[in-house]
Coordinates of C-alpha atoms in Angstrom, one line a residue:
M1257 CA 181.3 101.3 66.2
K1258 CA 180.7 104.0 68.8
L1259 CA 178.1 104.2 71.5
S1260 CA 177.5 107.8 70.7
E1261 CA 176.3 106.8 67.2
F1262 CA 173.1 105.5 68.8
S1263 CA 172.1 108.6 70.7
Y1264 CA 169.1 110.8 70.2
D1265 CA 167.3 113.6 72.0
L1266 CA 164.1 112.7 73.7
P1267 CA 161.9 115.1 75.7
K1268 CA 161.0 113.6 79.0
E1269 CA 157.3 114.3 78.5
L1270 CA 157.3 111.7 75.7
I1271 CA 158.2 108.8 78.0
A1272 CA 154.9 107.0 78.6
Q1273 CA 154.1 106.7 82.3
D1274 CA 150.8 104.8 82.1
P1275 CA 149.4 102.1 79.8
L1276 CA 146.5 103.1 77.5
E1277 CA 143.1 101.8 78.5
D1278 CA 142.8 100.0 75.2
R1279 CA 146.0 98.0 74.4
T1280 CA 145.4 98.2 70.7
S1281 CA 144.9 101.9 70.5
S1282 CA 148.5 102.9 70.6
R1283 CA 150.0 104.5 67.5
L1284 CA 151.9 102.4 65.0
M1285 CA 154.8 103.6 62.9
L1286 CA 155.6 101.7 59.8
L1287 CA 159.2 101.6 58.7
D1288 CA 160.3 100.2 55.4
K1289 CA 163.7 98.6 56.1
D1290 CA 164.8 98.9 52.5
S1291 CA 163.8 102.4 51.6
G1292 CA 163.6 104.0 55.1
E1293 CA 160.0 105.3 54.3
V1294 CA 157.9 106.1 57.3
R1295 CA 154.1 105.9 57.5
H1296 CA 151.7 106.2 60.4
D1297 CA 148.7 104.1 61.6
V1298 CA 147.2 102.7 64.8
F1299 CA 148.1 99.3 66.3
S1300 CA 144.6 97.9 65.9
N1301 CA 145.3 97.9 62.1
I1302 CA 148.5 95.8 62.4
I1303 CA 146.4 92.9 60.9
D1304 CA 146.3 94.9 57.6
Y1305 CA 150.1 94.5 57.3
L1306 CA 150.2 90.7 58.0
N1307 CA 149.6 88.3 55.2
P1308 CA 148.2 84.7 55.1
G1309 CA 151.1 82.3 55.4
D1310 CA 153.1 84.6 57.7
C1311 CA 154.1 83.4 61.1
L1312 CA 153.9 85.8 64.1
V1313 CA 156.3 84.8 66.9
L1314 CA 155.3 85.8 70.5
N1315 CA 157.4 85.5 73.7
D1316 CA 155.1 84.0 76.3
T1317 CA 157.3 84.7 79.3
K1318 CA 155.5 86.0 82.4
V1319 CA 156.9 88.8 84.7
I1320 CA 157.2 87.8 88.3
P1321 CA 156.8 90.4 91.1
A1322 CA 160.5 90.5 91.3
R1323 CA 161.2 93.7 93.3
L1324 CA 161.4 93.1 97.1
I1325 CA 161.8 95.8 99.7
G1326 CA 163.4 94.5 102.9
T1327 CA 165.6 95.5 105.9
K1328 CA 169.1 94.5 106.9
A1329 CA 168.8 92.2 109.9
D1330 CA 171.6 94.0 111.8
T1331 CA 170.9 97.7 111.2
G1332 CA 167.3 97.8 110.0
A1333 CA 168.4 99.8 107.0
Q1334 CA 166.1 99.5 104.0
I1335 CA 167.4 97.5 101.1
E1336 CA 165.9 96.7 97.7
V1337 CA 166.4 93.3 95.9
L1338 CA 165.5 92.7 92.3
L1339 CA 165.3 89.0 91.3
L1340 CA 167.0 88.4 88.0
K1341 CA 167.5 84.7 87.5
R1342 CA 166.9 81.6 89.5
R1343 CA 170.2 79.7 89.7
E1344 CA 169.2 76.6 91.7
N1345 CA 166.7 75.7 94.4
D1346 CA 166.4 78.9 96.4
I1347 CA 169.5 80.7 95.1
W1348 CA 168.8 83.7 92.9
E1349 CA 171.0 86.1 91.0
T1350 CA 169.9 89.6 92.0
L1351 CA 170.5 93.3 91.8
V1352 CA 170.7 94.9 95.2
K1353 CA 170.4 98.6 96.1
P1354 CA 172.4 100.0 97.8
G1355 CA 174.9 97.4 96.8
K1356 CA 177.6 98.5 99.2
K1357 CA 175.5 97.4 102.1
A1358 CA 175.0 93.9 100.7
K1359 CA 178.3 92.1 101.3
P1360 CA 178.6 88.3 101.5
G1361 CA 177.1 87.2 104.8
C1362 CA 174.6 90.1 104.9
E1363 CA 171.2 89.0 106.1
I1364 CA 167.9 90.6 104.9
T1365 CA 164.4 90.1 106.1
F1366 CA 161.1 90.8 104.2
G1367 CA 157.6 91.0 105.4
D1368 CA 158.3 90.8 109.1
G1369 CA 160.3 87.6 108.6
L1370 CA 158.0 85.9 106.2
L1371 CA 160.9 85.7 103.8
K1372 CA 164.6 85.8 104.8
A1373 CA 167.7 86.0 102.7
K1374 CA 171.5 85.8 102.9
V1375 CA 174.0 87.2 100.4
S1376 CA 176.3 84.3 99.5
D1377 CA 178.5 85.8 96.8
I1378 CA 179.2 88.8 94.5
V1379 CA 179.3 87.8 90.8
Q1380 CA 179.8 89.6 87.5
E1381 CA 179.3 93.4 87.4
G1382 CA 178.2 93.5 91.1
S1383 CA 175.2 91.2 90.9
R1384 CA 174.6 89.3 94.2
L1385 CA 173.8 85.6 94.7
I1386 CA 171.2 85.4 97.5
Q1387 CA 169.9 82.3 99.3
F1388 CA 166.3 82.6 100.4
Q1389 CA 164.7 80.9 103.4
Y1390 CA 161.0 80.6 104.0
E1391 CA 158.1 78.3 105.0
G1392 CA 155.5 77.4 102.3
I1393 CA 155.6 78.0 98.6
F1394 CA 158.1 80.6 97.3
E1395 CA 155.9 81.8 94.5
E1396 CA 153.0 82.5 96.8
I1397 CA 155.2 84.5 99.2
L1398 CA 156.7 86.4 96.3
D1399 CA 153.2 87.2 95.0
Q1400 CA 152.3 88.5 98.5
L1401 CA 155.5 90.6 99.1
G1402 CA 156.9 91.4 95.7
Q1403 CA 156.2 94.4 93.4
M1404 CA 156.2 94.5 89.6
P1405 CA 159.7 95.5 88.5
L1406 CA 158.8 98.5 86.4
P1407 CA 161.7 100.2 84.6
P1408 CA 163.3 103.2 86.5
Y1409 CA 162.0 105.7 83.9
I1410 CA 158.4 104.9 84.9
T1411 CA 157.6 106.9 88.0
H1412 CA 153.9 106.4 88.2
Q1413 CA 152.4 103.6 90.4
L1414 CA 150.9 100.8 88.3
K1415 CA 147.3 100.3 89.4
D1416 CA 146.8 97.0 87.7
R1417 CA 149.6 94.4 87.6
S1418 CA 148.2 92.7 84.6
R1419 CA 148.9 95.7 82.4
Y1420 CA 152.7 95.0 82.7
Q1421 CA 152.0 91.5 81.3
T1422 CA 151.1 90.3 77.8
V1423 CA 147.7 88.7 77.5
Y1424 CA 149.4 85.4 76.5
A1425 CA 152.0 85.3 79.3
V1426 CA 152.2 81.9 80.9
N1427 CA 155.8 81.0 81.8
D1428 CA 157.0 82.6 85.1
G1429 CA 160.5 84.0 85.1
S1430 CA 161.0 87.5 83.7
A1431 CA 162.3 90.5 85.5
A1432 CA 160.8 92.7 82.8
A1433 CA 157.9 92.5 80.3
P1434 CA 158.5 91.8 76.5
T1435 CA 156.8 95.1 75.9
A1436 CA 156.1 94.9 72.2
G1437 CA 153.5 92.2 73.1
L1438 CA 151.6 94.6 75.4
H1439 CA 149.7 96.0 72.4
F1440 CA 147.9 92.7 71.6
T1441 CA 144.5 91.5 72.9
M1442 CA 143.1 88.1 72.6
D1443 CA 140.5 89.4 70.2
L1444 CA 143.1 90.9 67.9
L1445 CA 145.1 87.6 68.0
D1446 CA 141.9 85.7 67.1
K1447 CA 141.4 87.9 64.1
I1448 CA 145.0 87.4 63.0
K1449 CA 144.6 83.6 63.2
K1450 CA 141.4 83.8 61.2
K1451 CA 143.2 85.7 58.5
G1452 CA 145.5 82.7 58.0
I1453 CA 148.6 84.0 60.0
D1454 CA 150.2 81.3 62.1
I1455 CA 151.1 82.1 65.7
A1456 CA 154.2 80.5 67.3
K1457 CA 155.1 81.0 71.0
V1458 CA 158.7 80.9 72.3
T1459 CA 160.0 81.8 75.7
L1460 CA 162.8 84.1 76.8
H1461 CA 163.0 85.2 80.4
V1462 CA 164.1 88.9 80.3
G1463 CA 166.9 89.5 82.7
L1464 CA 169.9 91.6 83.6
G1465 CA 170.5 93.1 80.1
T1466 CA 167.3 95.1 80.3
F1467 CA 168.6 97.0 83.3
R1468 CA 172.2 97.4 82.4
P1469 CA 173.1 100.4 80.2
V1470 CA 175.9 100.1 77.7
K1471 CA 179.0 101.8 79.2
E1472 CA 181.6 101.0 76.6
E1473 CA 182.2 103.7 74.0
N1474 CA 183.3 100.9 71.6
I1475 CA 180.1 98.8 71.7
L1476 CA 182.0 95.7 70.6
N1477 CA 183.4 95.7 74.2
H1478 CA 179.9 95.4 75.7
H1479 CA 179.1 92.2 77.5
M1480 CA 175.6 90.8 77.2
H1481 CA 174.3 88.8 80.1
S1482 CA 172.8 85.4 79.5
E1483 CA 169.1 84.9 79.4
Y1484 CA 167.2 81.6 79.4
F1485 CA 165.2 80.7 76.3
Q1486 CA 163.2 77.8 75.0
I1487 CA 161.7 76.9 71.6
G1488 CA 159.4 73.9 71.5
Q1489 CA 159.1 71.6 68.5
E1490 CA 155.6 72.9 67.6
A1491 CA 156.8 76.5 67.4
A1492 CA 159.9 75.5 65.4
D1493 CA 157.7 73.6 62.9
K1494 CA 155.3 76.6 62.5
I1495 CA 158.2 79.0 61.9
N1496 CA 160.0 76.7 59.4
H1497 CA 156.8 76.0 57.6
A1498 CA 156.3 79.7 57.0
K1499 CA 159.9 80.0 55.8
R1500 CA 159.7 77.1 53.4
N1501 CA 156.4 78.3 51.9
G1502 CA 157.4 82.0 51.3
G1503 CA 155.7 83.5 54.4
R1504 CA 157.4 86.0 56.6
V1505 CA 158.6 85.3 60.1
I1506 CA 157.6 88.3 62.1
S1507 CA 159.0 88.7 65.5
V1508 CA 157.0 90.4 68.2
G1509 CA 159.7 92.2 70.2
T1510 CA 163.4 92.1 70.4
T1511 CA 163.3 89.2 72.9
S1512 CA 161.5 86.9 70.4
C1513 CA 164.0 88.1 67.8
R1514 CA 167.0 87.2 70.0
T1515 CA 165.5 83.9 70.8
L1516 CA 165.0 82.9 67.1
E1517 CA 168.4 84.2 66.0
S1518 CA 170.0 82.1 68.8
A1519 CA 168.3 79.0 67.6
V1520 CA 168.7 79.2 63.8
D1521 CA 171.0 76.8 61.8
S1522 CA 173.2 77.5 58.8
N1523 CA 170.2 76.7 56.5
G1524 CA 168.0 79.3 58.1
L1525 CA 165.8 76.8 59.9
V1526 CA 164.9 77.3 63.6
Q1527 CA 165.7 74.4 65.9
A1528 CA 163.6 73.2 68.9
V1529 CA 166.1 74.0 71.7
S1530 CA 166.5 75.5 75.1
G1531 CA 169.5 77.1 76.9
D1532 CA 171.1 80.4 77.6
T1533 CA 171.8 83.1 75.1
E1534 CA 174.2 86.0 75.2
I1535 CA 173.6 87.1 71.5
F1536 CA 174.3 90.7 70.9
I1537 CA 172.9 92.0 67.6
Y1538 CA 174.2 95.3 66.2
P1539 CA 174.7 96.8 62.7
G1540 CA 176.5 94.4 60.4
Y1541 CA 174.6 91.4 61.8
E1542 CA 172.9 89.3 59.1
F1543 CA 169.5 88.1 60.2
K1544 CA 168.9 84.4 59.5
A1545 CA 165.6 83.7 61.2
I1546 CA 163.3 86.8 61.1
D1547 CA 162.0 88.9 58.2
A1548 CA 160.2 91.6 60.1
L1549 CA 159.9 93.0 63.6
I1550 CA 157.1 94.6 65.7
T1551 CA 158.8 96.6 68.5
N1552 CA 158.5 99.6 70.8
F1553 CA 160.7 102.7 70.8
H1554 CA 163.9 102.1 72.7
L1555 CA 166.2 104.0 75.0
P1556 CA 169.1 106.0 73.5
E1557 CA 172.4 104.1 73.4
S1558 CA 170.7 100.8 74.3
T1559 CA 171.4 97.3 72.9
L1560 CA 167.7 97.2 71.7
L1561 CA 168.2 100.3 69.6
M1562 CA 171.3 98.7 68.2
L1563 CA 169.3 95.5 67.3
V1564 CA 166.7 97.6 65.5
S1565 CA 169.4 99.5 63.7
A1566 CA 170.9 96.2 62.5
L1567 CA 167.6 95.3 60.9
A1568 CA 166.6 98.6 59.3
G1569 CA 169.9 100.6 59.2
R1570 CA 171.1 103.1 61.8
E1571 CA 170.4 106.2 59.8
S1572 CA 166.9 105.1 58.8
V1573 CA 166.1 104.2 62.4
L1574 CA 167.4 107.4 63.9
N1575 CA 165.5 109.4 61.2
A1576 CA 162.3 107.5 62.1
Y1577 CA 162.9 108.2 65.8
E1578 CA 163.4 111.9 65.0
T1579 CA 160.0 111.8 63.2
A1580 CA 158.5 110.0 66.2
V1581 CA 159.7 112.8 68.5
K1582 CA 158.3 115.5 66.2
E1583 CA 154.9 113.6 65.9
K1584 CA 154.9 113.2 69.7
Y1585 CA 154.8 109.4 69.8
R1586 CA 154.9 107.8 73.2
F1587 CA 158.2 106.1 74.1
F1588 CA 159.5 103.0 75.9
S1589 CA 157.6 100.2 77.8
F1590 CA 154.0 101.7 77.8
G1591 CA 154.6 103.6 74.6
D1592 CA 153.7 103.3 70.9
A1593 CA 154.8 100.6 68.4
M1594 CA 156.8 100.3 65.3
F1595 CA 156.6 97.7 62.5
I1596 CA 159.8 97.2 60.6
N1597 CA 159.2 95.3 57.4

């Protein structure tokens, strides 16, 4: 399967640069995964497409202000560090720009010495392991010095940090937001519950894979980086109750989807489990846990577009994306939504 098969043309002006004032006012494309039929609505009406007995699965990860701007201790040159994954204690796996200047032994200071760091190793695909030194509480220092790690295609300054968080984010650890969840408000979630739809929360800390493009023309050669996930017993029980009673399991976002598909057994039941997942979902994959997906519009040639294509068919998805371009939908993190059912 070729990378070029997942390409499409997108005018730059359709890349959403700012979140809408009302989270629920984004547009909603409805894609029938069996027929390929496309319909149009607004996200506030998503409740009309959810049925009593369904289970909506949310990823409650919280984005940390993971982008740090510092200086090399020896030359004073500016250097950017993006925190990806906490390994142990104060050692983090990071992306560093420019990477050539961050060799093992390189020392970096942030905030006039409030936070100090030393590159200890270079690991897979050029990521750096960095040991941090500080006095006080790391999370408080990070909150003071760090910036929200917006994707590179967003060039506007984010005025309100909370707009790159879901309203239900609680577990610190992500280097990017699970963006399908940005469309929900607490009021909308309350209405969904009152209709008889169960809500289960799982956690997947979004990491390196979000920032790494697929470079292999044969996509089967692409390596997915591991991301930490966790499913509690309560969430597993809610999901399995819906499955046993004929309800749909509806994943909010590709991260929730990957979490569930990483934790499902041969009988189609989701287990309460935690660990790391490297699951790579592309056309030909048989979904065992989810029945439907709420998601955003994804980058060309991305693993996320491949996952969506696995669920609804590559041709149907690319046709839907072509329609979205013609109808001037807003794309990517702050863009519009799609419900695949």
